[in-house]
Coordinates of C-alpha atoms in Angstrom, one line a residue:
Chain A
M15 CA 139.8 92.5 112.3
P16 CA 137.3 92.8 115.2
L17 CA 134.1 90.8 115.1
N18 CA 135.7 88.5 112.6
I19 CA 135.2 90.9 109.8
D20 CA 137.0 89.6 106.7
W21 CA 137.3 91.6 103.5
Q22 CA 137.6 88.4 101.4
Q23 CA 134.4 87.1 102.8
I24 CA 132.6 90.4 102.3
L25 CA 133.7 90.4 98.6
L26 CA 132.5 86.8 98.3
H27 CA 129.1 87.8 99.7
L28 CA 129.0 90.7 97.3
L29 CA 129.9 88.5 94.3
N30 CA 127.3 86.0 95.4
F31 CA 124.6 88.7 95.8
L32 CA 125.5 90.3 92.4
I33 CA 125.1 86.9 90.7
L34 CA 121.8 86.4 92.4
A35 CA 120.6 89.9 91.6
T36 CA 121.5 89.7 87.9
G37 CA 119.9 86.2 87.6
L38 CA 116.7 87.2 89.4
T39 CA 116.4 90.4 87.5
L40 CA 116.8 88.7 84.1
L41 CA 114.9 85.5 84.8
L42 CA 112.1 86.7 87.0
Y43 CA 111.7 90.4 87.7
K44 CA 111.9 91.7 84.2
P45 CA 109.8 89.0 82.4
V46 CA 107.0 89.2 85.0
K47 CA 107.1 93.0 84.9
R48 CA 107.1 92.9 81.1
F49 CA 104.1 90.6 81.1
M50 CA 102.2 92.8 83.6
K51 CA 103.1 95.9 81.6
K52 CA 101.9 94.2 78.4
R53 CA 98.6 93.2 80.0
E54 CA 98.2 96.7 81.5
D55 CA 98.8 98.3 78.1
E56 CA 96.3 95.9 76.6
Y57 CA 93.7 96.8 79.1
A58 CA 94.5 100.5 78.7
A59 CA 94.1 100.1 74.9
R60 CA 90.8 98.3 75.4
E61 CA 89.6 101.0 77.7
E62 CA 90.7 103.7 75.3
N63 CA 88.9 101.9 72.5
T64 CA 85.8 101.5 74.6
K65 CA 85.9 105.1 75.6
K66 CA 86.3 106.1 71.9
A67 CA 83.4 103.8 70.9
L68 CA 81.3 105.3 73.6
E69 CA 82.2 108.8 72.6
D70 CA 81.4 107.9 69.0
A71 CA 78.1 106.4 70.0
E72 CA 77.3 109.4 72.1
R73 CA 78.2 111.8 69.3
K74 CA 76.2 109.8 66.8
G75 CA 73.3 109.6 69.2
A76 CA 73.4 113.4 69.6
E77 CA 73.7 113.8 65.8
Y78 CA 70.7 111.5 65.2
E79 CA 68.8 113.3 67.9
Q80 CA 69.6 116.6 66.2
R81 CA 68.6 115.2 62.8
L82 CA 65.4 113.8 64.3
S83 CA 64.5 117.2 65.8
D84 CA 65.4 118.9 62.5
A85 CA 63.2 116.5 60.6
N86 CA 60.4 117.0 63.1
A87 CA 60.7 120.7 62.8
R88 CA 60.7 120.4 59.0
I89 CA 57.7 118.1 59.1
A90 CA 55.9 120.5 61.3
E91 CA 56.8 123.4 59.0
M92 CA 55.6 121.4 56.0
K93 CA 52.4 120.4 57.7
K94 CA 51.7 124.0 58.6
A95 CA 52.4 125.1 55.0
A96 CA 50.2 122.3 53.6
A97 CA 47.4 123.3 56.1
D98 CA 47.8 126.9 55.1
E99 CA 47.7 126.0 51.4
A100 CA 44.7 123.8 51.9
D101 CA 42.9 126.5 53.9
A102 CA 43.7 129.0 51.1
A103 CA 42.5 126.6 48.4
R104 CA 39.4 125.8 50.3
S105 CA 38.5 129.4 50.9
E106 CA 39.2 130.1 47.2
K107 CA 37.0 127.2 46.2
L108 CA 34.3 128.4 48.6
R109 CA 34.5 131.9 47.2
A110 CA 34.3 130.5 43.6
A111 CA 31.4 128.3 44.6
E112 CA 29.7 131.2 46.1
R113 CA 30.3 133.2 43.0
E114 CA 29.0 130.4 40.8
A115 CA 26.0 129.9 43.0
K116 CA 25.2 133.6 42.9
K117 CA 25.6 133.5 39.1
I118 CA 23.4 130.4 38.8
V119 CA 20.8 132.0 41.0
E120 CA 20.9 135.2 39.0
N121 CA 20.6 133.3 35.8
A122 CA 17.8 131.3 37.1
R123 CA 16.1 134.4 38.3
V124 CA 16.5 136.1 34.9
K125 CA 15.4 133.0 33.1
A126 CA 12.4 132.6 35.5
R127 CA 11.5 136.2 34.9
A128 CA 11.7 135.8 31.2
E129 CA 9.7 132.6 31.3
H130 CA 7.2 134.3 33.5
D131 CA 6.9 137.2 31.1
K132 CA 6.7 134.8 28.3
I133 CA 3.9 132.8 30.0
I134 CA 2.1 135.9 30.9
D135 CA 2.3 137.2 27.4
G136 CA 1.4 133.9 25.8
I137 CA -1.5 132.9 28.1
G138 CA -3.9 135.5 26.6
D139 CA -3.7 134.1 23.1
D140 CA -4.1 130.6 24.4
I141 CA -7.2 131.4 26.4
R142 CA -8.6 133.2 23.4
D143 CA -7.9 130.3 21.1
L144 CA -9.4 127.9 23.6
V145 CA -12.5 130.0 24.0
D146 CA -12.8 130.2 20.3
A147 CA -12.5 126.5 19.9
M148 CA -15.0 125.8 22.6
A149 CA -17.5 128.3 21.2
G150 CA -17.2 126.7 17.9
K151 CA -17.8 123.3 19.3
V152 CA -20.7 124.6 21.3
A153 CA -22.2 126.2 18.3
L154 CA -21.8 123.0 16.3
S155 CA -23.4 120.7 19.0
N156 CA -27.1 119.6 18.9
S157 CA -28.0 120.3 22.4
V158 CA -26.7 122.1 25.3
D159 CA -26.0 119.0 27.2
E160 CA -24.1 117.5 24.4
A161 CA -22.3 120.7 23.9
Y162 CA -21.5 120.8 27.6
E163 CA -20.3 117.2 27.5
S164 CA -18.1 117.7 24.5
F165 CA -16.8 120.9 26.1
L166 CA -15.7 118.9 29.2
K167 CA -14.1 116.1 27.0
S168 CA -12.2 118.5 24.9
A169 CA -11.0 120.3 28.1
E170 CA -9.9 116.9 29.6
E171 CA -8.1 115.9 26.4
D172 CA -6.3 119.2 26.3
A173 CA -5.3 118.8 29.9
R174 CA -4.0 115.3 29.2
N175 CA -2.1 116.4 26.2
E176 CA -0.5 119.1 28.2
K177 CA 0.6 116.6 30.8
V178 CA 2.1 114.4 28.2
Chain B
M4 CA 72.3 49.5 124.6
T5 CA 74.4 50.3 121.6
E6 CA 74.8 53.9 122.7
S7 CA 76.2 52.9 126.1
K8 CA 78.6 50.5 124.2
K9 CA 79.8 53.3 122.0
K10 CA 80.4 55.6 125.1
L11 CA 82.4 52.8 126.7
S12 CA 84.6 52.3 123.7
K13 CA 85.2 56.1 123.4
K14 CA 86.3 56.2 127.0
K15 CA 88.6 53.3 126.5
I16 CA 90.2 55.0 123.5
V17 CA 90.8 58.2 125.5
A18 CA 92.3 56.3 128.4
I19 CA 94.6 54.4 126.1
V20 CA 95.8 57.5 124.4
V21 CA 96.4 59.3 127.7
W22 CA 98.3 56.3 129.0
L23 CA 100.5 56.1 125.9
F24 CA 101.2 59.9 126.0
V25 CA 102.3 59.7 129.7
F26 CA 104.4 56.6 128.9
A27 CA 106.1 58.4 125.9
A28 CA 106.7 61.5 128.0
L29 CA 108.3 59.5 130.7
I30 CA 110.6 57.6 128.2
A31 CA 111.5 60.9 126.6
G32 CA 112.3 62.5 130.0
I33 CA 114.5 59.5 131.0
V34 CA 116.4 59.6 127.7
L35 CA 116.8 63.4 127.6
T36 CA 118.2 63.6 131.1
D37 CA 120.9 61.1 130.3
P38 CA 124.4 62.8 130.4
L39 CA 125.2 60.9 127.2
Y40 CA 123.2 63.4 125.2
E41 CA 125.0 66.5 126.4
Q42 CA 126.8 68.5 123.8
E43 CA 130.5 68.8 123.6
E44 CA 130.5 72.6 123.4
S45 CA 129.1 74.8 126.2
V46 CA 126.3 77.1 125.4
S47 CA 128.6 80.2 125.6
E48 CA 130.9 78.6 123.1
V49 CA 128.0 77.9 120.7
M50 CA 126.7 81.5 121.1
E51 CA 130.2 83.0 120.6
D52 CA 130.7 80.9 117.5
A53 CA 127.3 81.8 116.1
V54 CA 128.3 85.5 116.4
L55 CA 131.9 85.4 115.4
H56 CA 132.4 82.2 113.4
E57 CA 136.0 82.1 114.6
S58 CA 136.4 78.4 115.3
N59 CA 134.1 76.6 112.9
K60 CA 135.2 77.4 109.4
A61 CA 134.0 75.8 106.2
D62 CA 135.8 75.0 103.0
L63 CA 134.7 76.9 99.8
F64 CA 136.8 76.3 96.7
G65 CA 139.8 75.9 98.9
M66 CA 139.1 79.0 100.9
Q67 CA 138.4 79.0 104.7
V68 CA 135.1 80.8 105.1
N69 CA 132.3 81.2 107.6
P70 CA 129.5 78.7 107.0
A71 CA 127.2 81.6 106.1
V72 CA 129.2 82.2 102.9
V73 CA 128.4 78.7 101.9
S74 CA 124.8 79.3 102.9
G75 CA 124.8 82.4 100.7
F76 CA 126.0 80.4 97.6
V77 CA 123.5 77.6 98.3
V78 CA 120.6 80.1 98.6
T79 CA 121.7 81.8 95.4
G80 CA 121.9 78.4 93.7
I81 CA 118.4 77.4 94.9
L82 CA 116.9 80.8 93.9
L83 CA 118.5 80.9 90.5
V84 CA 117.4 77.3 89.7
A85 CA 113.9 78.1 90.9
A86 CA 113.9 81.4 88.8
A87 CA 115.1 79.5 85.7
V88 CA 112.5 76.8 86.1
I89 CA 109.8 79.5 86.6
R90 CA 111.1 81.4 83.6
I91 CA 111.1 78.4 81.3
F92 CA 107.9 76.6 82.5
A93 CA 105.7 79.1 84.2
I94 CA 106.1 82.5 82.7
P95 CA 105.4 81.5 79.0
R96 CA 102.1 80.0 80.3
F97 CA 101.0 83.1 82.1
K98 CA 97.4 84.0 81.5
R99 CA 95.5 87.2 81.4
V100 CA 93.5 86.1 84.3
P101 CA 96.2 84.8 86.7
G102 CA 96.1 81.5 88.5
K103 CA 97.3 81.1 92.1
F104 CA 101.1 80.8 91.4
Q105 CA 101.0 83.5 88.8
L106 CA 99.2 85.7 91.3
V107 CA 101.9 85.1 93.9
L108 CA 104.6 86.1 91.5
E109 CA 102.8 89.1 90.2
T110 CA 102.0 90.3 93.7
A111 CA 105.6 90.0 94.7
V112 CA 107.0 91.8 91.6
G113 CA 104.2 94.3 91.7
W114 CA 104.8 95.1 95.4
F115 CA 108.5 95.8 94.9
D116 CA 107.8 97.7 91.7
K117 CA 105.2 99.8 93.4
L118 CA 107.4 100.4 96.4
A119 CA 110.2 101.7 94.1
K120 CA 107.8 103.9 92.2
T121 CA 106.2 105.3 95.3
N122 CA 109.5 106.2 97.1
S123 CA 111.4 107.2 94.0
P124 CA 109.0 108.5 91.4
H125 CA 111.7 110.1 89.2
R126 CA 114.1 107.1 88.8
N127 CA 112.9 103.6 89.8
S128 CA 113.5 100.9 87.2
F129 CA 116.9 99.9 88.6
L130 CA 115.8 100.4 92.2
G131 CA 112.8 98.1 91.6
A132 CA 115.1 95.3 90.4
Y133 CA 117.6 95.8 93.2
I134 CA 115.1 95.8 96.0
F135 CA 113.3 92.8 94.5
S136 CA 116.6 90.8 94.5
A137 CA 117.6 92.1 98.0
G138 CA 114.2 91.3 99.4
A139 CA 114.2 87.8 97.9
Y140 CA 117.8 87.2 99.2
I141 CA 117.0 88.4 102.8
F142 CA 113.7 86.6 103.0
C143 CA 114.7 83.3 101.4
G144 CA 118.1 83.4 103.1
T145 CA 116.6 83.9 106.5
L146 CA 114.1 81.1 106.0
F147 CA 116.9 78.9 104.7
E148 CA 118.1 78.3 108.3
L149 CA 114.9 76.4 108.9
I150 CA 115.9 73.7 106.5
G151 CA 119.0 73.0 108.6
I152 CA 121.3 71.6 105.9
P153 CA 124.2 69.9 107.7
I154 CA 127.8 70.8 106.9
M155 CA 131.0 69.5 108.2
T156 CA 133.4 72.3 109.4
L157 CA 137.1 72.1 109.0
S158 CA 137.5 71.4 112.7
G159 CA 135.3 68.3 112.2
V160 CA 132.2 69.7 113.9
S161 CA 128.8 69.2 112.2
L162 CA 126.8 72.4 111.8
S163 CA 123.5 73.2 110.2
L164 CA 123.9 76.0 107.6
P165 CA 122.9 79.3 109.1
A166 CA 121.2 82.3 107.4
P167 CA 123.7 84.0 105.1
L168 CA 123.0 87.4 106.7
S169 CA 123.6 86.2 110.2
D170 CA 127.3 86.5 109.3
I171 CA 128.5 90.0 109.9
N172 CA 130.4 89.9 106.6
G173 CA 127.2 89.1 104.7
A174 CA 125.3 91.9 106.5
I175 CA 128.1 94.4 105.8
S176 CA 128.2 93.5 102.1
L177 CA 124.5 94.0 101.7
G178 CA 124.4 97.2 103.8
C179 CA 127.3 98.7 101.8
L180 CA 126.0 97.6 98.5
S181 CA 122.7 99.2 99.3
Y182 CA 124.6 102.4 100.2
I183 CA 126.4 102.2 96.9
V184 CA 123.2 101.8 95.0
I185 CA 121.7 104.8 96.8
L186 CA 124.9 106.8 95.9
S187 CA 124.7 105.7 92.3
G188 CA 121.1 106.9 92.1
G189 CA 122.2 110.3 93.5
V190 CA 125.1 110.6 91.0
V191 CA 123.0 109.6 88.0
S192 CA 120.2 111.9 88.9
N193 CA 122.0 114.9 90.3
G194 CA 125.7 114.5 89.7
I195 CA 127.9 116.0 92.4
R196 CA 124.9 117.4 94.2
G197 CA 123.7 113.7 94.5
V198 CA 127.0 112.6 95.9
G199 CA 126.7 115.4 98.5
R200 CA 123.2 114.4 99.4
T201 CA 124.3 110.7 99.8
L202 CA 127.4 111.5 101.8
K203 CA 125.3 113.6 104.2
D204 CA 124.0 110.2 105.4
F205 CA 127.5 108.7 105.9
S206 CA 126.3 106.6 108.8
L207 CA 123.8 104.8 106.6
P208 CA 126.0 101.8 105.5
I209 CA 127.0 101.1 109.1
S210 CA 123.4 101.4 110.4
M211 CA 122.0 99.3 107.6
S212 CA 124.6 96.6 108.0
F213 CA 124.5 96.4 111.7
R214 CA 120.7 96.6 111.8
L215 CA 120.5 93.6 109.4
F216 CA 123.2 91.7 111.3
G217 CA 121.8 92.4 114.7
A218 CA 118.2 91.5 113.7
L219 CA 119.2 88.3 112.0
L220 CA 121.7 87.3 114.7
S221 CA 119.2 87.8 117.5
G222 CA 117.0 85.3 115.7
L223 CA 119.9 82.9 115.2
L224 CA 120.9 83.2 118.8
V225 CA 117.4 82.4 120.1
T226 CA 117.2 79.5 117.8
E227 CA 120.7 78.2 118.8
L228 CA 119.8 78.6 122.5
V229 CA 116.6 76.5 122.0
Y230 CA 118.3 73.9 119.9
Y231 CA 121.3 73.6 122.3
Y232 CA 119.2 71.9 124.9
L233 CA 117.8 68.7 123.6
A234 CA 114.9 68.9 126.0
L235 CA 113.8 72.1 124.3
S236 CA 113.9 70.5 120.9
F237 CA 110.3 69.3 121.0
V238 CA 107.3 71.4 120.2
L239 CA 109.1 74.7 121.2
P240 CA 111.1 75.0 117.9
V241 CA 107.7 75.0 116.0
I242 CA 107.0 78.4 117.7
V243 CA 110.5 79.7 118.2
G244 CA 112.1 78.4 115.0
I245 CA 109.4 78.8 112.4
L246 CA 107.3 81.7 113.8
F247 CA 110.2 83.9 114.9
T248 CA 112.2 83.1 111.8
L249 CA 109.3 83.9 109.5
M250 CA 108.6 87.1 111.4
H251 CA 112.0 88.5 111.4
A252 CA 112.6 87.4 107.8
L253 CA 109.5 89.5 106.8
I254 CA 110.5 92.4 109.0
Q255 CA 114.1 92.6 107.9
T256 CA 113.2 92.3 104.3
Y257 CA 110.7 95.1 104.7
V258 CA 113.1 97.3 106.7
L259 CA 116.1 97.1 104.3
V260 CA 114.0 97.4 101.2
M261 CA 112.0 100.3 102.5
L262 CA 115.1 102.2 103.8
T263 CA 117.0 101.6 100.5
S264 CA 114.1 102.8 98.4
M265 CA 113.4 105.8 100.6
F266 CA 117.0 107.1 100.6
Y267 CA 117.3 106.3 96.9
G268 CA 114.2 108.4 96.2
E269 CA 115.5 111.2 98.4
V270 CA 118.9 111.5 96.7
S271 CA 117.6 111.0 93.1
E272 CA 114.9 113.7 93.4
P273 CA 115.7 116.4 90.9
Y274 CA 117.1 119.6 92.3
V275 CA 114.7 122.5 92.4
K276 CA 116.3 126.0 92.8
K277 CA 114.8 127.6 95.9
Q278 CA 113.7 131.2 95.8
K279 CA 115.9 133.6 97.5
V280 CA 114.5 134.8 100.8
G281 CA 116.2 137.9 102.2
K282 CA 116.5 141.6 101.9
K283 CA 117.0 141.5 98.2
A284 CA 114.0 139.3 97.6
A285 CA 111.9 141.5 99.9
K286 CA 113.0 144.6 98.1
N287 CA 112.1 143.0 94.7
D288 CA 108.7 142.1 96.1
K289 CA 108.2 145.6 97.3
K290 CA 109.2 147.1 93.9
I291 CA 106.7 144.8 92.1
L292 CA 104.0 145.7 94.5
V293 CA 104.6 149.5 94.1
N294 CA 104.6 149.1 90.3
E295 CA 101.3 147.2 90.4
V296 CA 99.7 149.9 92.6
K297 CA 101.0 152.6 90.1
I298 CA 99.5 150.7 87.2

């Protein structure tokens, strides 16, 4: 053969390379590739888990945010309702108090008028009794001065008694 | 005072070194120009033997073979032992964060795997393993010639073992095997259509084999030429031997591996039926258009 091409040697080279290829594939290429794949899968799983956890956290965050805003809205509603109720109660109480006050004032006025009338009616008899009593005392006294003195004393006494 | 003394001593040292260097160079020149050290074979004979391996045969299990066949088996043995040692001692201790050695291994495997996946996205697990093995064989086999393991040929001449693929038989075997691998990819993926696609590039095994052979042989010839003259065996082999060998080992590994994966990807690509372009297709398009307008 030209160029010293020899079929036997070509086959020998082939056999040699096939042995090498099989050995290298089984001993080196596949185990290293398997290790790399395993690690890659591990990292992928971790990334997946992290992504899931992140999504969970984001979803929960959004949920809490929603809940918080709901609660805030409810609180605001309740506050408004309470304020409205308090306003209503206050205005009702005010109206009741006004009514009561009017009633008291009216009663007082009626009472005062009755008292006034009563006083006015009763005062004539008292004055008459007083004058009678004093005239009697004056008539029974020895002198005018004594009578005058006794009149003043009895008036003072009456006034004191009235105060007491 | 002390500084001047120091300067003097430095000058003395430099002078002694220069003198020794000149003396050694002269001795080397005298020895190397001695006719006693001339080789028995002429440079043309050495070159011819490096290309054809006709005269210097080696013995392998009782067969007369080129020394490159022996090189091939030695390289395979070394690589398999290394792989077994790595498999037993290194791979079980691999860590999630790789160390230096693990990183080298992972980078090599990852590079070949990525190359296979990029060039042949549809079918690549076998291709990855094949190009990894071929790459390792070409690269380590080419660097193997740097070790220069001596071997006694049947004619009684001592040779250093060459790169396995600097033998044309080795190059043909790897080139043809790569072609068969490409063909198998085509057959498995596309059946007879794959065979057709592969046979379309019928010159591929020849071009692959001879490219590999030529590239590796040129390196070998340059190295042989340099080594032939003893006077050139100092300093120059550091550049010629190591640098050139390393470079063409890398380049040839890349070329064969890249070509194989590209052709493999091309033939294993699933067949997609092309739309008919012609009068019928144009008529159909026209009909569809008219219908759409009517609607």
